[in-house]
CSV table of C-alpha atoms and ligand atoms in Angstrom, one decimal:
chain,number,residue,atom,x,y,z
A,1,MET,CA,7.2,-10.8,34.1
A,2,LYS,CA,7.5,-10.2,30.4
A,3,HIS,CA,5.3,-12.6,28.5
A,4,ARG,CA,5.7,-13.8,24.9
A,5,ILE,CA,3.5,-12.5,22.2
A,6,GLU,CA,1.1,-15.5,22.2
A,7,THR,CA,0.4,-15.0,25.9
A,8,LYS,CA,0.0,-11.2,25.3
A,9,CYS,CA,-2.7,-12.0,22.6
A,10,ILE,CA,-4.7,-13.6,25.4
A,11,HIS,CA,-4.0,-11.8,28.6
A,12,GLU,CA,-3.1,-8.1,27.7
A,13,GLY,CA,-5.7,-5.4,27.9
A,14,TRP,CA,-8.4,-6.5,30.3
A,15,LYS,CA,-6.9,-7.6,33.6
A,16,PRO,CA,-9.8,-8.4,36.0
A,17,LYS,CA,-9.6,-7.8,39.7
A,18,LYS,CA,-11.2,-9.9,42.3
A,19,GLY,CA,-14.8,-10.7,41.5
A,20,GLU,CA,-14.7,-9.0,38.1
A,21,ALA,CA,-15.8,-10.6,34.8
A,22,ARG,CA,-13.1,-13.0,33.4
A,23,GLN,CA,-13.9,-12.0,29.8
A,24,LEU,CA,-13.7,-8.4,28.7
A,25,PRO,CA,-17.0,-6.7,29.6
A,26,ILE,CA,-18.8,-4.6,27.0
A,27,TYR,CA,-19.5,-1.2,28.5
A,28,GLN,CA,-22.5,-0.5,26.4
A,29,SER,CA,-23.0,3.0,27.8
A,30,THR,CA,-22.7,6.4,26.2
A,31,THR,CA,-21.9,8.1,29.5
A,32,PHE,CA,-20.3,7.7,32.9
A,33,LYS,CA,-21.6,9.0,36.2
A,34,TYR,CA,-19.8,11.4,38.6
A,35,ASP,CA,-20.8,12.6,42.0
A,36,THR,CA,-19.9,16.3,41.8
A,37,SER,CA,-19.8,19.0,39.2
A,38,GLU,CA,-16.1,19.6,40.0
A,39,GLN,CA,-15.1,16.0,39.3
A,40,MET,CA,-16.8,16.3,35.9
A,41,GLY,CA,-15.1,19.7,35.2
A,42,LYS,CA,-11.7,18.3,35.8
A,43,LEU,CA,-12.3,15.6,33.2
A,44,PHE,CA,-13.2,18.2,30.6
A,45,ASP,CA,-10.0,20.2,31.5
A,46,LEU,CA,-8.0,17.0,31.0
A,47,GLU,CA,-6.9,17.5,34.6
A,48,ALA,CA,-8.2,14.1,35.8
A,49,GLU,CA,-8.4,10.8,34.1
A,50,GLY,CA,-11.7,9.1,33.7
A,51,TYR,CA,-14.5,8.3,31.3
A,52,PHE,CA,-17.2,10.7,30.5
A,53,TYR,CA,-18.5,10.1,27.0
A,54,THR,CA,-17.9,7.1,24.7
A,55,ARG,CA,-17.1,9.2,21.7
A,56,LEU,CA,-13.9,10.1,23.5
A,57,GLN,CA,-13.1,7.1,25.5
A,58,ASN,CA,-14.8,3.8,26.6
A,59,PRO,CA,-13.3,1.2,28.9
A,60,THR,CA,-14.0,-1.7,26.5
A,61,ASN,CA,-12.3,0.1,23.7
A,62,ASP,CA,-9.4,1.2,25.9
A,63,ALA,CA,-8.7,-2.4,27.0
A,64,VAL,CA,-8.6,-3.6,23.4
A,65,ALA,CA,-6.4,-0.6,22.4
A,66,ALA,CA,-4.1,-1.5,25.4
A,67,LYS,CA,-3.8,-5.1,24.1
A,68,ILE,CA,-2.8,-3.9,20.6
A,69,CYS,CA,-0.4,-1.4,22.1
A,70,GLU,CA,1.3,-4.2,24.0
A,71,LEU,CA,1.5,-6.4,21.0
A,72,GLU,CA,3.2,-3.7,19.0
A,73,GLY,CA,5.4,-2.6,21.8
A,74,GLY,CA,4.0,1.0,21.9
A,75,VAL,CA,3.3,3.4,24.8
A,76,ALA,CA,-0.2,4.5,23.9
A,77,ALA,CA,-3.0,3.5,21.5
A,78,MET,CA,-6.6,4.3,20.5
A,79,LEU,CA,-9.2,2.5,18.6
A,80,THR,CA,-11.1,4.1,15.7
A,81,SER,CA,-14.2,3.1,13.8
A,82,SER,CA,-12.3,1.9,10.8
A,83,GLY,CA,-8.8,1.6,9.3
A,84,GLN,CA,-9.6,4.6,7.1
A,85,ALA,CA,-10.3,6.7,10.2
A,86,ALA,CA,-7.0,5.4,11.8
A,87,ASN,CA,-4.9,6.5,8.8
A,88,PHE,CA,-6.7,9.8,8.5
A,89,TYR,CA,-6.2,10.7,12.1
A,90,ALA,CA,-2.6,9.4,12.1
A,91,ILE,CA,-1.7,12.0,9.5
A,92,PHE,CA,-4.2,14.8,10.3
A,93,ASN,CA,-3.0,14.8,14.0
A,94,ILE,CA,0.3,16.3,12.8
A,95,CYS,CA,-0.6,17.9,9.4
A,96,GLU,CA,-2.8,20.9,8.6
A,97,ALA,CA,-3.6,23.0,5.6
A,98,GLY,CA,-0.4,24.0,3.9
A,99,ASP,CA,1.5,20.9,5.0
A,100,HIS,CA,2.9,18.1,3.0
A,101,PHE,CA,3.7,14.4,3.5
A,102,ILE,CA,5.3,11.6,1.6
A,103,SER,CA,3.6,8.3,1.0
A,104,SER,CA,4.7,5.1,-0.8
A,105,SER,CA,2.5,4.8,-3.8
A,106,ALA,CA,2.0,1.1,-3.1
A,107,ILE,CA,-0.8,1.4,-0.6
A,108,TYR,CA,-4.4,0.3,-0.1
A,109,GLY,CA,-6.7,1.9,-2.7
A,110,GLY,CA,-8.9,3.6,0.0
A,111,THR,CA,-5.9,5.2,1.6
A,112,TYR,CA,-4.6,6.3,-1.8
A,113,ASN,CA,-7.9,8.1,-2.4
A,114,LEU,CA,-7.9,9.6,1.1
A,115,PHE,CA,-4.4,11.0,0.6
A,116,ALA,CA,-4.7,12.0,-3.1
A,117,VAL,CA,-8.2,13.5,-3.2
A,118,THR,CA,-9.8,14.1,0.1
A,119,MET,CA,-6.9,15.4,2.1
A,120,LYS,CA,-5.8,17.5,-0.9
A,121,LYS,CA,-9.2,19.3,-0.6
A,122,MET,CA,-8.2,20.0,3.0
A,123,GLY,CA,-5.1,21.7,1.8
A,124,ILE,CA,-2.7,18.9,2.7
A,125,GLU,CA,-0.5,17.7,-0.1
A,126,CYS,CA,0.8,14.2,-0.5
A,127,THR,CA,3.6,13.1,-2.8
A,128,PHE,CA,3.5,9.5,-3.7
A,129,VAL,CA,6.8,7.8,-4.3
A,130,ASP,CA,8.0,4.5,-5.7
A,131,GLN,CA,9.1,2.7,-2.6
A,132,ASN,CA,11.8,0.9,-4.5
A,133,LEU,CA,13.7,4.1,-5.3
A,134,PRO,CA,17.1,4.5,-3.7
A,135,GLU,CA,17.6,7.0,-0.8
A,136,SER,CA,19.4,9.4,-3.1
A,137,GLU,CA,16.3,9.7,-5.2
A,138,LEU,CA,13.7,9.6,-2.3
A,139,THR,CA,15.5,12.5,-0.5
A,140,LYS,CA,14.5,14.9,-3.4
A,141,TYR,CA,10.8,14.7,-2.4
A,142,PHE,CA,11.3,16.2,1.1
A,143,LYS,CA,10.3,19.9,1.5
A,144,PRO,CA,10.5,22.3,4.4
A,145,ASN,CA,6.7,21.7,5.1
A,146,THR,CA,7.0,17.9,4.9
A,147,LYS,CA,5.5,16.5,8.2
A,148,ALA,CA,5.4,12.7,7.8
A,149,VAL,CA,6.3,9.6,5.8
A,150,PHE,CA,3.8,6.8,5.3
A,151,GLY,CA,4.0,3.2,4.0
A,152,GLU,CA,2.5,-0.2,4.5
A,153,THR,CA,4.5,-3.1,5.9
A,154,ILE,CA,3.0,-5.5,3.3
A,155,THR,CA,1.2,-3.6,0.6
A,156,ASN,CA,-2.5,-4.1,-0.2
A,157,PRO,CA,-3.1,-5.4,-2.9
A,158,THR,CA,0.4,-5.8,-4.5
A,159,VAL,CA,1.8,-7.7,-1.5
A,160,THR,CA,5.3,-6.1,-1.6
A,161,VAL,CA,7.4,-5.4,1.5
A,162,PHE,CA,8.3,-2.0,2.9
A,163,ASP,CA,12.0,-1.2,3.5
A,164,PHE,CA,11.6,0.2,7.1
A,165,GLU,CA,15.3,1.0,7.7
A,166,LYS,CA,15.6,3.0,4.5
A,167,PHE,CA,12.4,5.1,5.1
A,168,ALA,CA,13.1,5.5,8.9
A,169,ARG,CA,16.6,6.9,8.1
A,170,LEU,CA,15.1,9.4,5.6
A,171,ALA,CA,12.2,10.4,7.8
A,172,HIS,CA,14.4,10.9,10.9
A,173,PHE,CA,17.1,12.8,8.9
A,174,TYR,CA,14.4,15.3,7.9
A,175,GLY,CA,12.9,15.4,11.5
A,176,VAL,CA,9.6,13.8,10.7
A,177,PRO,CA,7.9,10.6,12.0
A,178,LEU,CA,7.5,7.4,10.0
A,179,ILE,CA,3.9,6.1,10.1
A,180,VAL,CA,3.4,2.5,9.0
A,181,ASP,CA,0.1,0.7,8.3
A,182,ASN,CA,0.9,-2.8,9.7
A,183,THR,CA,-2.5,-4.3,8.9
A,184,PHE,CA,-1.3,-7.3,6.8
A,185,ALA,CA,1.7,-8.4,8.8
A,186,THR,CA,0.1,-7.8,12.2
A,187,PRO,CA,2.4,-7.6,15.2
A,188,ILE,CA,2.7,-11.4,15.2
A,189,ASN,CA,4.9,-11.2,12.1
A,190,CYS,CA,6.3,-7.7,12.2
A,191,ARG,CA,6.6,-5.0,14.9
A,192,PRO,CA,7.5,-1.9,12.9
A,193,PHE,CA,8.7,0.0,16.0
A,194,GLU,CA,11.7,-2.5,16.2
A,195,TRP,CA,12.7,-1.2,12.7
A,196,GLY,CA,12.4,2.5,13.3
A,197,ALA,CA,8.7,3.3,12.7
A,198,ASP,CA,7.3,5.9,15.1
A,199,ILE,CA,3.6,5.3,14.7
A,200,VAL,CA,1.7,2.2,13.6
A,201,THR,CA,-1.9,2.0,12.2
A,202,HIS,CA,-4.2,-0.9,11.7
A,203,SER,CA,-7.3,-1.8,10.0
A,204,THR,CA,-8.5,-4.2,12.7
A,205,THR,CA,-11.2,-5.3,10.2
A,206,LYS,CA,-8.6,-7.7,8.7
A,207,TYR,CA,-6.6,-10.3,10.6
A,208,MET,CA,-7.2,-8.8,14.1
A,209,ASP,CA,-10.9,-9.4,13.9
A,210,GLY,CA,-10.2,-12.2,11.5
A,211,HIS,CA,-13.7,-13.4,11.0
A,212,GLY,CA,-15.1,-10.6,8.8
A,213,ALA,CA,-17.4,-9.5,11.6
A,214,SER,CA,-16.6,-5.9,12.5
A,215,VAL,CA,-15.0,-2.9,10.9
A,216,GLY,CA,-12.4,-1.1,13.0
A,217,GLY,CA,-9.0,0.6,13.2
A,218,CYS,CA,-6.3,1.4,15.7
A,219,ILE,CA,-3.4,3.8,16.1
A,220,VAL,CA,-0.4,3.0,18.2
A,221,ASP,CA,2.4,5.4,19.2
A,222,SER,CA,5.9,4.1,20.0
A,223,GLY,CA,6.6,7.2,22.1
A,224,ASN,CA,10.0,7.4,20.3
A,225,PHE,CA,9.6,10.5,18.2
A,226,ASP,CA,10.8,13.6,19.9
A,227,TRP,CA,8.2,16.2,19.0
A,228,ASN,CA,9.8,18.9,21.1
A,229,ALA,CA,13.1,18.5,19.1
A,230,HIS,CA,11.1,19.5,16.0
A,231,GLY,CA,8.7,21.8,17.8
A,232,ASP,CA,8.6,24.3,14.8
A,233,LYS,CA,7.1,21.5,12.7
A,234,PHE,CA,4.7,20.1,15.2
A,235,SER,CA,3.4,23.1,17.0
A,236,GLY,CA,0.0,21.4,17.5
A,237,LEU,CA,1.7,19.1,20.0
A,238,THR,CA,4.3,21.5,21.4
A,239,SER,CA,2.4,24.8,21.9
A,240,PRO,CA,-0.8,25.6,23.8
A,241,ASP,CA,-4.2,24.2,22.6
A,242,ASP,CA,-6.8,26.9,22.8
A,243,SER,CA,-9.6,24.4,22.6
A,244,TYR,CA,-8.3,22.9,25.9
A,245,HIS,CA,-7.6,25.9,28.0
A,246,GLY,CA,-4.1,26.3,26.7
A,247,ILE,CA,-2.6,22.9,27.6
A,248,THR,CA,0.5,21.8,25.8
A,249,TYR,CA,0.3,18.1,24.9
A,250,THR,CA,4.0,17.3,25.0
A,251,ASN,CA,4.4,19.1,28.4
A,252,LYS,CA,1.4,17.6,30.0
A,253,PHE,CA,1.3,14.1,28.6
A,254,GLY,CA,4.9,13.3,27.6
A,255,LYS,CA,5.1,10.2,25.6
A,256,GLY,CA,1.3,10.1,25.6
A,257,ALA,CA,1.0,13.4,23.8
A,258,TYR,CA,0.3,12.2,20.3
A,259,ILE,CA,-2.5,9.8,21.2
A,260,THR,CA,-4.0,12.2,23.8
A,261,LYS,CA,-4.2,15.0,21.1
A,262,ALA,CA,-5.8,12.6,18.6
A,263,THR,CA,-8.4,11.6,21.2
A,264,ALA,CA,-9.0,15.0,22.7
A,265,GLN,CA,-9.2,16.9,19.4
A,266,LEU,CA,-9.8,14.6,16.5
A,267,MET,CA,-12.1,12.1,18.2
A,268,ARG,CA,-13.9,14.9,19.9
A,269,ASP,CA,-14.5,16.8,16.6
A,270,PHE,CA,-14.8,14.0,14.0
A,271,GLY,CA,-16.2,11.3,16.2
A,272,SER,CA,-15.0,8.2,14.4
A,273,SER,CA,-15.2,6.1,17.5
A,274,GLN,CA,-15.3,2.3,17.8
A,275,SER,CA,-18.5,0.7,19.2
A,276,PRO,CA,-17.8,-1.2,22.4
A,277,GLN,CA,-19.6,-4.2,21.0
A,278,ASN,CA,-17.3,-4.3,18.0
A,279,ALA,CA,-14.3,-3.8,20.2
A,280,PHE,CA,-15.3,-6.9,22.0
A,281,TYR,CA,-15.3,-8.9,18.7
A,282,ILE,CA,-11.8,-7.5,17.9
A,283,ASN,CA,-10.7,-8.8,21.3
A,284,LEU,CA,-12.0,-12.2,20.6
A,285,GLY,CA,-10.1,-12.2,17.3
A,286,LEU,CA,-6.9,-11.0,19.0
A,287,GLU,CA,-7.1,-14.0,21.4
A,288,THR,CA,-6.4,-16.4,18.5
A,289,LEU,CA,-4.4,-14.0,16.3
A,290,HIS,CA,-1.1,-15.9,16.8
A,291,LEU,CA,-2.6,-19.2,15.9
A,292,ARG,CA,-4.5,-18.0,12.9
A,293,ILE,CA,-1.7,-16.0,11.4
A,294,ARG,CA,0.6,-19.0,11.5
A,295,GLN,CA,-2.0,-21.1,9.6
A,296,HIS,CA,-2.8,-18.3,7.1
A,297,CYS,CA,0.9,-18.1,6.2
A,298,GLU,CA,1.3,-21.9,5.9
A,299,ASN,CA,-1.8,-22.1,3.7
A,300,ALA,CA,-0.8,-19.1,1.6
A,301,LEU,CA,2.7,-20.5,1.0
A,302,ALA,CA,1.2,-23.8,-0.2
A,303,VAL,CA,-1.1,-22.0,-2.6
A,304,ALA,CA,1.7,-19.7,-3.8
A,305,ARG,CA,3.9,-22.7,-4.6
A,306,PHE,CA,1.0,-24.4,-6.4
A,307,LEU,CA,0.3,-21.3,-8.5
A,308,ASN,CA,4.0,-20.9,-9.2
A,309,ARG,CA,4.1,-24.4,-10.8
A,310,SER,CA,1.0,-23.8,-13.0
A,311,ASP,CA,1.5,-23.1,-16.7
A,312,LYS,CA,-1.7,-20.9,-16.7
A,313,ILE,CA,-0.2,-18.4,-14.3
A,314,ALA,CA,1.9,-15.5,-15.6
A,315,TRP,CA,3.3,-14.4,-12.3
A,316,VAL,CA,2.9,-14.8,-8.5
A,317,ASN,CA,3.9,-12.4,-5.8
A,318,TYR,CA,4.2,-13.8,-2.3
A,319,PRO,CA,7.0,-12.5,-0.1
A,320,GLY,CA,7.5,-16.0,1.3
A,321,LEU,CA,8.4,-17.5,-2.1
A,322,GLU,CA,12.1,-18.0,-2.6
A,323,ASP,CA,12.0,-16.4,-6.0
A,324,SER,CA,9.9,-13.4,-5.0
A,325,VAL,CA,11.6,-10.0,-5.7
A,326,ASP,CA,10.9,-9.1,-2.1
A,327,ASN,CA,12.3,-12.3,-0.6
A,328,ALA,CA,15.4,-10.5,0.8
A,329,LEU,CA,13.3,-7.8,2.5
A,330,ALA,CA,10.8,-10.5,3.7
A,331,ASN,CA,13.7,-12.5,5.3
A,332,LYS,CA,14.9,-9.4,7.1
A,333,TYR,CA,11.6,-7.9,8.3
A,334,LEU,CA,9.2,-10.8,8.2
A,335,SER,CA,11.3,-13.7,9.4
A,336,ASN,CA,8.3,-15.5,11.0
A,337,GLY,CA,6.2,-15.3,7.8
A,338,SER,CA,4.4,-12.5,6.0
A,339,CYS,CA,0.6,-12.9,5.7
A,340,GLY,CA,-2.1,-14.9,4.0
A,341,VAL,CA,-2.6,-12.6,1.1
A,342,LEU,CA,-0.9,-13.1,-2.3
A,343,ALA,CA,-1.1,-11.5,-5.7
A,344,PHE,CA,-0.9,-13.2,-9.1
A,345,GLY,CA,-1.7,-12.7,-12.8
A,346,ILE,CA,-3.2,-15.2,-15.2
A,347,LYS,CA,-1.9,-15.6,-18.7
A,348,GLY,CA,-4.4,-14.0,-21.0
A,349,GLY,CA,-4.9,-11.0,-18.8
A,350,ARG,CA,-8.1,-9.3,-17.8
A,351,GLU,CA,-10.6,-11.6,-19.6
A,352,LYS,CA,-9.1,-14.9,-18.4
A,353,SER,CA,-8.9,-13.5,-14.9
A,354,ILE,CA,-12.6,-12.8,-14.8
A,355,ASP,CA,-13.4,-16.3,-16.2
A,356,PHE,CA,-11.2,-17.8,-13.6
A,357,MET,CA,-12.8,-16.0,-10.8
A,358,ASP,CA,-16.3,-16.9,-12.0
A,359,ASN,CA,-15.4,-20.6,-12.0
A,360,LEU,CA,-14.3,-20.8,-8.4
A,361,ASN,CA,-16.6,-22.6,-5.9
A,362,LEU,CA,-14.9,-22.4,-2.5
A,363,ALA,CA,-13.2,-19.1,-2.8
A,364,SER,CA,-15.6,-16.2,-3.0
A,365,ILE,CA,-15.4,-12.8,-4.7
A,366,VAL,CA,-15.7,-10.2,-1.9
A,367,THR,CA,-14.4,-6.8,-1.1
A,368,HIS,CA,-12.5,-8.1,1.8
A,369,VAL,CA,-9.2,-9.7,2.8
A,370,ALA,CA,-7.6,-11.3,5.7
A,371,ASP,CA,-10.2,-13.4,7.3
A,372,SER,CA,-10.9,-17.1,7.8
A,373,LYS,CA,-12.7,-17.6,4.5
A,374,THR,CA,-10.6,-17.7,1.2
A,375,CYS,CA,-11.6,-14.8,-1.0
A,376,LEU,CA,-10.4,-12.9,-3.9
A,377,LEU,CA,-10.7,-9.7,-5.8
A,378,HIS,CA,-9.6,-8.1,-9.1
A,379,PRO,CA,-8.6,-4.6,-8.0
A,380,ALA,CA,-8.7,-3.1,-11.5
A,381,SER,CA,-12.4,-3.9,-11.8
A,382,HIS,CA,-13.2,-3.6,-8.0
A,383,THR,CA,-11.4,-1.7,-5.3
A,384,HIS,CA,-9.2,0.4,-7.6
A,385,ARG,CA,-11.8,1.2,-10.3
A,386,GLN,CA,-11.7,4.9,-9.5
A,387,LEU,CA,-8.1,5.1,-10.3
A,388,THR,CA,-6.9,6.0,-13.8
A,389,ASP,CA,-4.6,3.6,-15.7
A,390,ARG,CA,-1.7,5.9,-14.8
A,391,GLN,CA,-2.6,5.9,-11.1
A,392,LEU,CA,-3.0,2.1,-11.3
A,393,GLU,CA,0.5,1.9,-12.7
A,394,GLU,CA,1.8,4.3,-10.1
A,395,ALA,CA,0.3,2.1,-7.4
A,396,GLY,CA,2.0,-0.9,-9.0
A,397,VAL,CA,-1.4,-2.6,-9.6
A,398,ALA,CA,-1.2,-4.5,-12.9
A,399,PRO,CA,-4.5,-4.7,-14.8
A,400,ASP,CA,-4.4,-8.5,-14.5
A,401,LEU,CA,-3.5,-8.6,-10.7
A,402,ILE,CA,-5.7,-10.9,-8.7
A,403,ARG,CA,-5.5,-10.5,-4.9
A,404,LEU,CA,-6.1,-13.8,-3.2
A,405,SER,CA,-6.7,-13.9,0.5
A,406,VAL,CA,-6.0,-17.4,1.6
A,407,GLY,CA,-8.2,-18.5,4.5
A,408,LEU,CA,-8.1,-21.1,7.2
A,409,GLU,CA,-9.7,-24.0,5.2
A,410,ASN,CA,-7.7,-27.1,4.5
A,411,ALA,CA,-5.0,-25.9,2.0
A,412,ASN,CA,-5.7,-28.9,-0.3
A,413,ASP,CA,-9.3,-27.9,-0.7
A,414,ILE,CA,-8.3,-24.3,-1.6
A,415,ILE,CA,-5.7,-25.7,-4.1
A,416,GLU,CA,-8.2,-28.1,-5.6
A,417,ASP,CA,-10.8,-25.3,-6.1
A,418,ILE,CA,-8.2,-23.1,-7.8
A,419,GLY,CA,-7.0,-26.0,-9.9
A,420,GLN,CA,-10.4,-26.8,-11.2
A,421,ALA,CA,-11.1,-23.1,-12.0
A,422,LEU,CA,-7.8,-22.9,-13.9
A,423,ALA,CA,-8.6,-26.1,-15.8
A,424,GLN,CA,-11.7,-24.5,-17.2
A,425,ILE,CA,-10.0,-21.4,-18.8
B,501,PLP,C1,-8.6,-2.4,4.6
B,501,PLP,C2,-7.4,-1.6,4.8
B,501,PLP,C3,-7.5,-0.3,5.3
B,501,PLP,C4,-8.8,0.4,5.5
B,501,PLP,O1,-9.4,-0.2,6.6
B,501,PLP,P1,-11.0,-0.2,6.9
B,501,PLP,O2,-11.1,-0.9,8.2
B,501,PLP,O3,-11.7,-1.0,5.7
B,501,PLP,O4,-11.5,1.2,6.9
B,501,PLP,C5,-6.4,0.4,5.5
B,501,PLP,N1,-5.2,-0.2,5.2
B,501,PLP,C6,-5.0,-1.4,4.8
B,501,PLP,C7,-3.7,-2.0,4.5
B,501,PLP,C8,-6.2,-2.2,4.6
B,501,PLP,O5,-6.0,-3.5,4.1
């Protein structure tokens, strides 16, 4: 029987058999025992399925990945140690030195650095594009060596909405997958596969954990992209892997090829694995994700409306506001609500913004978003301080932008705190 998403949040992943633990067990073990040398050998040849070393796979991690996979409607998924690792693996699994990919410039600052600086050092070139450009302009950025297109469902920290159908059409026209970071919307409010995305990534650190307790990431594959149809571009998946006795991932694993390759090669070699203990925390968070997201959205909309009415506020960006520039995209792709994060600017710019933040009592200044406690950050002086003014502008981050992550407190308490801090500036 097909369950609704609220039920999946609770019951997918770990399905205990008779006499087994009701809650997901934490397999706090680096290794797994086998009876014969041959059994072990088969695992290393990817001939048999089974656990042998937690860097590659662990039952606790796999159960949590399976739950996220179900929530997104994918065919295979893996956990990673962080959202950064998830986005790195998602691209590096299909790009190598000499390759190119296209990313929206409106993305998380850490991802921007990864793509613009670190991956460049590895010989992988990223072109950042303004995601509001029309298709006729965006099409000019594709090259023969372009291997992927990347964007965020709701961008961090600018809180704008990605136009899935536009980018999916372009990516598929050029025979490459669309990879979407769905961290802010979560599968409760948006399932990118339903709009043409091929691969989804998450920083589970945010709403999925939801309590600011553990850093983590996840990659989910829809199984929809036909690697063999573009085998010349994705030979890593469609031709023999010498480091695994010449197996060909697409032949041997079918729709599981992409995640199997990321596990067998990237996790083996880079080792950004999730700890089973932290995976357990993510699972606890997932059990209430549907309830929390609903409340985050309700609170954020109330706060956004309050800010919108204040004469001390220069602008507010929250997709759920009727007068938001993204309201049409939000109505299309995020019909249940967007997220608990909003962005706004205070009249008087940088200085007044800093005064305002220092006057808050309930909301705290932290380098985090998307958990139960209301918090905020000024990207130009915090997360994005490595970026030049030009890069800031390219990323759509105004110098006065404040990113407010509305928590699960009583919305009136959050509004009163903001109100008193505004009154003092
Ligand atoms: C936080 C974040 C990341 C990075 O995740 P970490 O878990 O901090 O490594 C990536 N993408 C988005 C949208 C994020 O908000």
